[in-house]
Short mmCIF file of C-alpha atoms in Angstrom, two decimals:
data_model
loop_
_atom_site.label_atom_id
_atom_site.label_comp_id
_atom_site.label_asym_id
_atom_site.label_seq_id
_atom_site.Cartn_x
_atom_site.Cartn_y
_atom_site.Cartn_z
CA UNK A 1 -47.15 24.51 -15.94
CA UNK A 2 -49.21 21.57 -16.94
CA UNK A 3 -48.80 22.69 -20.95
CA UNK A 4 -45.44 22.85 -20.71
CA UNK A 5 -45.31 19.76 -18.82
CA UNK A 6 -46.42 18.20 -21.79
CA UNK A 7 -44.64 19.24 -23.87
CA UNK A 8 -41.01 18.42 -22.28
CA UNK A 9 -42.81 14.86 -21.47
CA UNK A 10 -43.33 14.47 -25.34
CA UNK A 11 -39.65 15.03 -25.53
CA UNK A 12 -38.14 12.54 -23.05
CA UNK A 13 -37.25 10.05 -25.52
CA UNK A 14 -35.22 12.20 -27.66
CA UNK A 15 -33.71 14.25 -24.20
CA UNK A 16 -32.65 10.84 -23.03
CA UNK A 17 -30.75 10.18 -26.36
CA UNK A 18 -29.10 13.27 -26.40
CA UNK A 19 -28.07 12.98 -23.17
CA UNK A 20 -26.47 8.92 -23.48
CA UNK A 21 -24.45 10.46 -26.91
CA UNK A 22 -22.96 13.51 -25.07
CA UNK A 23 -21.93 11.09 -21.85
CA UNK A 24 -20.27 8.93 -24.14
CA UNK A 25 -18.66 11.40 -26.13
CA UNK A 26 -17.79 13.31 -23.31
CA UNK A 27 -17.07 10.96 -20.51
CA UNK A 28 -14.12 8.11 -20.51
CA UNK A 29 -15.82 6.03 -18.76
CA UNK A 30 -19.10 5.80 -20.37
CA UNK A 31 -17.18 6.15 -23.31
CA UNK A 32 -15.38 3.00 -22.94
CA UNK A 33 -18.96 1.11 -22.11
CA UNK A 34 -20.09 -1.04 -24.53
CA UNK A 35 -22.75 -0.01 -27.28
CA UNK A 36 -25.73 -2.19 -25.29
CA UNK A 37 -25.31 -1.04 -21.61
CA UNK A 38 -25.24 2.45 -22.66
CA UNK A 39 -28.50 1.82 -24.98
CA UNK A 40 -30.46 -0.27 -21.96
CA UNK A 41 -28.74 0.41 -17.86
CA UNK A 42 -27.49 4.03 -18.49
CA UNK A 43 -30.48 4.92 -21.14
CA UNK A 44 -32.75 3.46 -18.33
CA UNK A 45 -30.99 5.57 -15.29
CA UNK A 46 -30.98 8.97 -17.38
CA UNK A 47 -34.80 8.31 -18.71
CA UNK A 48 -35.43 7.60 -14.30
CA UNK A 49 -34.02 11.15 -13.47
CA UNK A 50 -36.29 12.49 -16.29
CA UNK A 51 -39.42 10.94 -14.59
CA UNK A 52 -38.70 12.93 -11.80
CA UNK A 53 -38.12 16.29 -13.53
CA UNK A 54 -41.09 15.89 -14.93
CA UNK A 55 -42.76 15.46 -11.84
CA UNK A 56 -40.82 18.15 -10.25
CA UNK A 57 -42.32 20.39 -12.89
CA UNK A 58 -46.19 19.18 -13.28
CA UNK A 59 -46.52 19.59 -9.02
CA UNK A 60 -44.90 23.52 -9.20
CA UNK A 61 -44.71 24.86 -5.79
CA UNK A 62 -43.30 23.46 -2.92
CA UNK A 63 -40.44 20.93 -2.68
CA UNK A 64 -38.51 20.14 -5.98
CA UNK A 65 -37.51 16.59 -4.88
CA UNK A 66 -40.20 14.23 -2.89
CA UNK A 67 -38.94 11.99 0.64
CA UNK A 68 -39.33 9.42 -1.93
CA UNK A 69 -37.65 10.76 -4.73
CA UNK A 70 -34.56 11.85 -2.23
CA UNK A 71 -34.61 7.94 -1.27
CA UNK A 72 -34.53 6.86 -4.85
CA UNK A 73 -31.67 9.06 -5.79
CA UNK A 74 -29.63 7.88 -2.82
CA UNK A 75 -30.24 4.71 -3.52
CA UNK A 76 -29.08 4.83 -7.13
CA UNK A 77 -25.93 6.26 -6.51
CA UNK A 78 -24.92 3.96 -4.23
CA UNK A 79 -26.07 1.26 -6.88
CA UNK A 80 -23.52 2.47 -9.21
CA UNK A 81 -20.80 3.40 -6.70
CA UNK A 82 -21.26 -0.55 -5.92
CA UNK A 83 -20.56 -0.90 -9.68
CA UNK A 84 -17.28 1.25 -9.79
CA UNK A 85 -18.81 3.99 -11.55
CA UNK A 86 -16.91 6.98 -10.51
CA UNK A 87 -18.01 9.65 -8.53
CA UNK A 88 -16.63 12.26 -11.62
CA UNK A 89 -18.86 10.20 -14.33
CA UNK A 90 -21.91 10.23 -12.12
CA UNK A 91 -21.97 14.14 -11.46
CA UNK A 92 -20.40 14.51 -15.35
CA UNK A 93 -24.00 12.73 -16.73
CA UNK A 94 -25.96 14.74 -13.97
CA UNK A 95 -24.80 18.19 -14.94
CA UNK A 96 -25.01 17.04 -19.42
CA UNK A 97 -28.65 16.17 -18.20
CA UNK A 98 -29.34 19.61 -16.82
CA UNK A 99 -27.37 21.19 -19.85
CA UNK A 100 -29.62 18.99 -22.14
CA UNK A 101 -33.05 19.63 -20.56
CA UNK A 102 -32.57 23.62 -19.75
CA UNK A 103 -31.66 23.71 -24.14
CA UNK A 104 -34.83 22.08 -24.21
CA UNK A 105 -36.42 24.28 -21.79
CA UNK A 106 -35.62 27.07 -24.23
CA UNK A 107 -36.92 25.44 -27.40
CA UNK A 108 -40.64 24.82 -26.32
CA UNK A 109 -41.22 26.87 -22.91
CA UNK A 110 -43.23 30.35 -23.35
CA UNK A 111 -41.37 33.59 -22.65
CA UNK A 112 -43.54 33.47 -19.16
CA UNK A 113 -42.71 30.02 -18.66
CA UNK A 114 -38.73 29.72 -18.73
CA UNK A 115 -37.85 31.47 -15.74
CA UNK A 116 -39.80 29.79 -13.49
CA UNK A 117 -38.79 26.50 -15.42
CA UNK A 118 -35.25 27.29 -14.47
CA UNK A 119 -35.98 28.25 -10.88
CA UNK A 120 -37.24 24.29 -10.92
CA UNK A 121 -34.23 22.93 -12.38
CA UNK A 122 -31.71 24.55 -10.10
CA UNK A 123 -34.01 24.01 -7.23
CA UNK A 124 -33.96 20.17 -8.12
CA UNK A 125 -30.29 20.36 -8.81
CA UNK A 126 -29.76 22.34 -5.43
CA UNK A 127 -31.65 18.94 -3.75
CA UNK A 128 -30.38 16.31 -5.35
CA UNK A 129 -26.60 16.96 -6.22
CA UNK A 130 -25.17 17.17 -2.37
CA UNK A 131 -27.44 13.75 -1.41
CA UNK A 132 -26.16 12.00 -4.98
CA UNK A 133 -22.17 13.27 -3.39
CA UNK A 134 -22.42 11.93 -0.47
CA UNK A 135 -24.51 8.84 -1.36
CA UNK A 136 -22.05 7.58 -3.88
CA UNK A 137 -18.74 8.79 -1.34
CA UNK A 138 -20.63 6.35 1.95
CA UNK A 139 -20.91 3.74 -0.32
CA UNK A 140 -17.10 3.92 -1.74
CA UNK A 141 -16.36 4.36 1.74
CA UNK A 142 -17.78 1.05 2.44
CA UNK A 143 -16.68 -0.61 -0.30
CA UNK A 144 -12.81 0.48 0.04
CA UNK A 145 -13.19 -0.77 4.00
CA UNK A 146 -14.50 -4.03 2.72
CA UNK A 147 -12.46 -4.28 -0.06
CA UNK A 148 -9.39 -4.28 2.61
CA UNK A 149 -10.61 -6.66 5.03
CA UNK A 150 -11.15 -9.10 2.05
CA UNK A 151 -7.81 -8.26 0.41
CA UNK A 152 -6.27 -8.73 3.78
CA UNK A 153 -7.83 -12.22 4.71
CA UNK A 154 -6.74 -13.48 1.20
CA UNK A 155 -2.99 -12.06 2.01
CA UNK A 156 -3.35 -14.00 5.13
CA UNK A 157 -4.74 -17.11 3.81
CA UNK A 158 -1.91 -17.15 1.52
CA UNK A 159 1.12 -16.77 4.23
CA UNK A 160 -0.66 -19.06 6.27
CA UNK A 161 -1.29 -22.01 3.23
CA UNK A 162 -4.97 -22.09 3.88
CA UNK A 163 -7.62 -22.10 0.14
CA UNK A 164 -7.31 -18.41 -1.38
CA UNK A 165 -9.62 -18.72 -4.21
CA UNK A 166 -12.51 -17.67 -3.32
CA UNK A 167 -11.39 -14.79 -1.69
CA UNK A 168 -9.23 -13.65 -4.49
CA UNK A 169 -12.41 -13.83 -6.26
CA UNK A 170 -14.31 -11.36 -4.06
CA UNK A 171 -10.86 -9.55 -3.99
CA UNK A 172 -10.89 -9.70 -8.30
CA UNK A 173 -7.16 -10.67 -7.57
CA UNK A 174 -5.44 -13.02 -10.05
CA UNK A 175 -2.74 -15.40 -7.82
CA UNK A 176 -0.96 -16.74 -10.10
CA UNK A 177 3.51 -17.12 -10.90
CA UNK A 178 5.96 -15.60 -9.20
CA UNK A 179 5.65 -12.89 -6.86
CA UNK A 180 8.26 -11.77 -4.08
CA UNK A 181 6.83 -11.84 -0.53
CA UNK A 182 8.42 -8.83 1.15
CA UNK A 183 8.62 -7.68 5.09
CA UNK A 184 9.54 -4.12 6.16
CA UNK A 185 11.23 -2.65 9.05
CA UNK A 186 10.47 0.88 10.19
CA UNK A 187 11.85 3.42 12.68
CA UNK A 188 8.77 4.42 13.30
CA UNK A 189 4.76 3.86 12.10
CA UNK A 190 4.20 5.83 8.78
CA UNK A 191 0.58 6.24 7.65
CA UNK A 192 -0.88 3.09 6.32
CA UNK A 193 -2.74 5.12 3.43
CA UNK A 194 1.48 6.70 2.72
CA UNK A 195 3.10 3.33 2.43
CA UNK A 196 0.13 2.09 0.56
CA UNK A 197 0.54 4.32 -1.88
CA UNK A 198 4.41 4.14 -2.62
CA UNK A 199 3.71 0.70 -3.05
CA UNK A 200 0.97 1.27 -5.09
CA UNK A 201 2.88 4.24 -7.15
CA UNK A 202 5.73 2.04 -7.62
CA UNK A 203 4.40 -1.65 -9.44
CA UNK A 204 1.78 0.17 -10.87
CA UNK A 205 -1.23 -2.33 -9.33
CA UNK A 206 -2.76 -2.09 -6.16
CA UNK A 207 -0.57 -4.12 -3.73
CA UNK A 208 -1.51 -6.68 -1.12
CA UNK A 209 -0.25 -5.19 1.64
CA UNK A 210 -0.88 -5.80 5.42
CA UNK A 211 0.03 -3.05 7.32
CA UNK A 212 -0.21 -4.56 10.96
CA UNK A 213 2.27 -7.57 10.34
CA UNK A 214 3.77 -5.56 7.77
CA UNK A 215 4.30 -7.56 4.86
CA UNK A 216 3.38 -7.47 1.19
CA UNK A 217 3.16 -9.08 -2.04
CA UNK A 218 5.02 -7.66 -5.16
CA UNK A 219 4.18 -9.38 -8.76
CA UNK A 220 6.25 -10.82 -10.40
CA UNK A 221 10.45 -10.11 -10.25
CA UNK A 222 9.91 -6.85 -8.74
CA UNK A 223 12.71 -4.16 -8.30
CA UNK A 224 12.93 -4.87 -4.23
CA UNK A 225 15.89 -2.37 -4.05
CA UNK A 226 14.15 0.24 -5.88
CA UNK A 227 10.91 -0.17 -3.90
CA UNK A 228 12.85 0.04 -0.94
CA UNK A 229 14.21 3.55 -2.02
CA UNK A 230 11.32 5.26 -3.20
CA UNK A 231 9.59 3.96 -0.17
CA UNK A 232 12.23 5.55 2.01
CA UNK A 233 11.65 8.94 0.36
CA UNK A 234 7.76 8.69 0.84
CA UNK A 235 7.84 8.03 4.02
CA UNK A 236 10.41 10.38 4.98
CA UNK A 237 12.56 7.90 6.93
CA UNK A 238 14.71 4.75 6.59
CA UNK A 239 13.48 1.48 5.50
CA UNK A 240 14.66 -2.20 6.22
CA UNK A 241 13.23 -4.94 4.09
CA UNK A 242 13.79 -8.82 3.30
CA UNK A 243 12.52 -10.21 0.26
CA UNK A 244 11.93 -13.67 -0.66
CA UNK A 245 10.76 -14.91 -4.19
CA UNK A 246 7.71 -17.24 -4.35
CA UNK A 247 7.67 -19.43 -7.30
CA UNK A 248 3.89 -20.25 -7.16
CA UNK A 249 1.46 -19.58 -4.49
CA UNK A 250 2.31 -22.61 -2.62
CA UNK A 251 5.62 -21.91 -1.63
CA UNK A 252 3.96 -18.22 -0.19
CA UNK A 253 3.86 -19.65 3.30
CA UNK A 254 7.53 -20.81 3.43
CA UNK A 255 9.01 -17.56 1.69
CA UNK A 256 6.95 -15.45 4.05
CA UNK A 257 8.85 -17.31 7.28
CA UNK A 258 12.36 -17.04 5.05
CA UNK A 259 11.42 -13.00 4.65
CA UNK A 260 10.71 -12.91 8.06
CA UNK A 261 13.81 -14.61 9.77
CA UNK A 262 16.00 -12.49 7.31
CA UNK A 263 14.80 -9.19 8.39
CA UNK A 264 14.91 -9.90 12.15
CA UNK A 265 19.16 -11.28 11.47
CA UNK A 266 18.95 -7.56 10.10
CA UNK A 267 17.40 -5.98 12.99
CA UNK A 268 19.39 -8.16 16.00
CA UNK A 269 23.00 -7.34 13.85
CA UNK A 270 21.97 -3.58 13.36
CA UNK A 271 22.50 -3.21 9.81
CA UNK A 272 21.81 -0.23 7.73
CA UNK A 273 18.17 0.43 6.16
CA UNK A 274 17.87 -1.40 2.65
CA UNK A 275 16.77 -4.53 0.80
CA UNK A 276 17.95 -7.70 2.12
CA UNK A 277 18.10 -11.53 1.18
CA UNK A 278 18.85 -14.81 2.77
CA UNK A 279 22.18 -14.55 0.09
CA UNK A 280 23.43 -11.66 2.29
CA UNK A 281 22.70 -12.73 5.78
CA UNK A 282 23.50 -16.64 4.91
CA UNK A 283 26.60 -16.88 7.38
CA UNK A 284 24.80 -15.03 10.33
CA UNK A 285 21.80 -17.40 9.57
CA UNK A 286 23.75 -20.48 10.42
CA UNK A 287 24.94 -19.09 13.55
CA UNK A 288 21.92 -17.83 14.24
CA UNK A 289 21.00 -21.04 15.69
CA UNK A 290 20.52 -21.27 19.90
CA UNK A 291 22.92 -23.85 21.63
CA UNK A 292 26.11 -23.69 23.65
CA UNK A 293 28.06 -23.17 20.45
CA UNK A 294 26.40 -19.49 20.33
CA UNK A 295 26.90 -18.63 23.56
CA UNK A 296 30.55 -20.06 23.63
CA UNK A 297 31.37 -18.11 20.54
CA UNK A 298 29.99 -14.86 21.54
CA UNK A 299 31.87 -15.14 24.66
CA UNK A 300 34.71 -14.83 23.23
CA UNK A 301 34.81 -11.39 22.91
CA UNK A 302 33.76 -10.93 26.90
CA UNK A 303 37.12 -10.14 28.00
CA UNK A 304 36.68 -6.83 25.58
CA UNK A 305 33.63 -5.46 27.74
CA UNK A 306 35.68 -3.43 29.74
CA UNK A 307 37.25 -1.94 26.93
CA UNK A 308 34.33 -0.52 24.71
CA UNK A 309 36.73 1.49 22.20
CA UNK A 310 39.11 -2.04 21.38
CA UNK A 311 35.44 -3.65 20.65
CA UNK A 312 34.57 -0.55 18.29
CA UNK A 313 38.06 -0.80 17.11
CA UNK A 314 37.74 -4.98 16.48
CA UNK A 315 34.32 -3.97 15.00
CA UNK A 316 35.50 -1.23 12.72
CA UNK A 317 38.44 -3.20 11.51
CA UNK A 318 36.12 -6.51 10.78
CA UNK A 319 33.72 -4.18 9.07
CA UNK A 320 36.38 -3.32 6.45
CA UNK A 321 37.50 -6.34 5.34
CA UNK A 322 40.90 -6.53 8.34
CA UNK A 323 42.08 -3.39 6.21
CA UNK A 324 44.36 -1.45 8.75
CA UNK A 325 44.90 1.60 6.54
CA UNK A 326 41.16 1.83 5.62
CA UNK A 327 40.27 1.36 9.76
CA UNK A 328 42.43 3.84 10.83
CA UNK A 329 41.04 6.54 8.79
CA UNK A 330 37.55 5.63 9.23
CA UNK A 331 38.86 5.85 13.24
CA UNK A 332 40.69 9.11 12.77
CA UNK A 333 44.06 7.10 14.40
CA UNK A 334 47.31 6.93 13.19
CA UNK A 335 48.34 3.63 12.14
CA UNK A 336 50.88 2.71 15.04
CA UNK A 337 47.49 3.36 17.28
CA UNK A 338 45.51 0.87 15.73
CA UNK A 339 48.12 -1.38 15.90
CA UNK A 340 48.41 -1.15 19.47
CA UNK A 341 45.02 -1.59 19.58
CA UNK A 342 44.47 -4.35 17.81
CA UNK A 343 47.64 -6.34 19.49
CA UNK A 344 45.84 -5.50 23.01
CA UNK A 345 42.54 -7.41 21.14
CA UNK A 346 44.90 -10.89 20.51
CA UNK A 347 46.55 -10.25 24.22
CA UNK A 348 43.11 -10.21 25.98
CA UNK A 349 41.27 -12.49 23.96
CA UNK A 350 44.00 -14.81 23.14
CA UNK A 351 43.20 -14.72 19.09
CA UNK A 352 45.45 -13.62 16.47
CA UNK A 353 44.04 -11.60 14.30
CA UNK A 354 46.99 -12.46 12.06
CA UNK A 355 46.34 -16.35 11.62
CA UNK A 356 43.49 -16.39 9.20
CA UNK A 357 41.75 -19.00 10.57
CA UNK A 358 41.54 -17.30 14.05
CA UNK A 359 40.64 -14.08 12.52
CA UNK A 360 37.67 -16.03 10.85
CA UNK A 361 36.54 -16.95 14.58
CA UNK A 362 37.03 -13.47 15.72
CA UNK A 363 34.42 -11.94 12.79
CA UNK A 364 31.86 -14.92 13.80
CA UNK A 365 32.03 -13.83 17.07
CA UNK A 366 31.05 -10.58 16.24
CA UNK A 367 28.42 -12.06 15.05
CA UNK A 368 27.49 -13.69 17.77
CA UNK A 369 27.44 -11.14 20.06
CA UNK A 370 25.38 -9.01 18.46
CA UNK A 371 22.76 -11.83 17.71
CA UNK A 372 22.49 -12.64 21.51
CA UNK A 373 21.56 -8.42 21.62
CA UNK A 374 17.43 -7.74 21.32
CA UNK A 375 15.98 -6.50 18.30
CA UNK A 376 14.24 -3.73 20.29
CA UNK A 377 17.44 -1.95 21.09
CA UNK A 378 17.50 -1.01 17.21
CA UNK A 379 14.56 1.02 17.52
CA UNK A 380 12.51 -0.20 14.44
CA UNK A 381 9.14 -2.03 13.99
CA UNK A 382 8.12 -4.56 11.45
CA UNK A 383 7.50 -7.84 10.54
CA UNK A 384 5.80 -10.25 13.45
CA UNK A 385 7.75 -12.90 12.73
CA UNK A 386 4.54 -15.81 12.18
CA UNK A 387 2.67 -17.14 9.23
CA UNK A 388 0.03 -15.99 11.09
CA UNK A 389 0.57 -12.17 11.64
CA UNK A 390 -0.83 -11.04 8.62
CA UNK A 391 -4.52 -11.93 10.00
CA UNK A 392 -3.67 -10.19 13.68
CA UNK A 393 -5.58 -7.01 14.63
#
């Protein structure tokens, strides 16, 4: 083995040449590298991984990869899986290398030599393929779990108004314009790694996203709505969102607290799953507020608590827009029946629902009452309701 040894060692130079041509003429990504990294770092890597063929074929018997080779291969791969090399371009150049050397094998081996040349190769390959694998996959793994905490402290930092630059320089995340600061609502806990990727899908960038407080950042003027819907269909189940729009990063904090109080007006009134602003939930906002006034208001409606189907009746009838012939189909009554109905609603709660500005009380009150129920009893989970909740758990 020692003359044929030689004779692939006086061919490194060329092998390695070969070899950097066919990866960039082969492989996207070290076809997109620039002419000088592929000529020094790459050049320098493949020429490495010939050294140890070479030695793998002067020592013959025995084992085709050393402890300390083994370590040095591990240790590479995780090197370039800390430089975003994917895992596809790393085993890509591995396998053009063993293509290139086995043609080479064949040019200047002896008929008695080759076979047990090729033994060595696959043996090597055999070694040092499954350690490269899972080498390169620990050290993604780390990276993506890293890569999450930091892109979740910088989403925190910027709900809570604290400095974000440095970390959206770990995070190679540009802050910068609008965005619209967006918190969800779900029936129940979807896989983090399933919303993620809607999101994802969707804006076409990865997304800060924090999936405890449940709250994101979308570039830009996003499509909310649209979001909204094709998150529904990932997840297989209805979604309630509020979106605010952030003009530049320093109104984050106070569009956060604006998304937040708008979704939980959504949750406390019950309203159906979709995309919601302050625009749409402005009058239950205002009443929103704690005092007497609330509780006098919602009261209102207390003489009606023995008589659940006037209050779904008042309720319907509110709904859509005091139309009686609308409300009595949606009720499956006849229209004398609502009538009665809704004349037992003025008798007991003393409001006629035909002076406009008592009807006006009567829909507030509505309001009102549903506002003083929990948000628990709508069975969703979502946003935490603090600048703060993006940095819990």
């Amino acid at each position: 083995m020692s003359d044929l040894h030689a004779r692939m060692a006086a061919r490194v130079g060329d092998l390695t040449a070969v070899v950097v041509a066919r990866c960039a003429a082969e492989s996207p990504f070290y076809g997109a590298l620039p002419r000088a990294t592929l000529q020094g770092e790459v050049a320098r890597s493949i020429a490495a991984v010939h050294a140890l063929l070479l030695r793998a074929l002067r020592d013959g018997g025995g084992e085709p990869l050393r402890p300390g080779d083994l370590t040095r291969l591990i240790e590479w791969s995780a090197r370039r899986a800390e430089e975003r090399v994917p895992l596809e371009a790393v085993i890509a150049a591995y396998l053009i290398g063993a293509e290139v050397w086995w043609q080479t094998l064949t040019e200047v081996a002896e008929p008695g030599e080759l076979a047990g040349a090729g033994g060595k190769l696959l043996a090597w390959l055999h070694a040092a393929l499954p350690a490269v694998v899972l080498a390169h996959q620990n050290a993604q793994e780390d990276l993506h779990s890293e890569n999450k905490r930091v892109r979740r402290a910088l989403l925190g930092a910027l709900i809570a108004g604290r400095p974000y630059e440095e970390l959206a320089g770990v995070a190679r995340v540009t802050v910068v314009g609008e965005c619209e600061v967006v918190a969800f609502a779900f029936e129940s806990d979807p896989p983090s790694r399933l919303v993620q990727s809607s999101l994802d899908a969707f804006t076409g960038i990865p997304v800060l996203m924090d999936h405890v407080a449940r709250i994101a950042l979308l570039p830009g003027r996003s499509d909310v709505p649209g979001l909204v819907a094709r998150l529904e269909k990932d997840v297989g189940q209805p979604v309630r969102a509020a979106a605010a729009r952030s003009s530049v990063p320093a109104t984050i904090p106070s569009a956060a607290q604006e998304a937040g109080r708008v979704l939980d007006l959504v949750r406390r009134l019950g309203r159906p799953p979709g995309c919601y602003r302050l625009d749409d939930v402005l009058l239950e906002h205002q009443l929103a507020r704690p005092g007497d006034g609330l509780v006098r208001l919602a009261a209102k409606l207390d003489p009606l608590e023995e008589h659940p189907y006037l209050l779904e009746t008042l309720r319907v009838f509110v709904e859509r827009g005091l139309n009686r012939r609308q409300t009595a189909l949606e009720l499956c009554v006849h229209r004398n029946t609502l009538d009665y109905r809704l004349q037992r609603v003025s008798a007991l709660t003393g409001l006629d629902l035909a002076v406009p500005a008592q009807a006006r009380l009567i829909q507030a009150a509505l309001v009102a009452r549903d506002l003083a129920r929990p948000a628990d009893q709508h069975g969703v989970t979502g946003w935490q309701g603090s600048a703060g909740a993006a940095e819990s758990g």
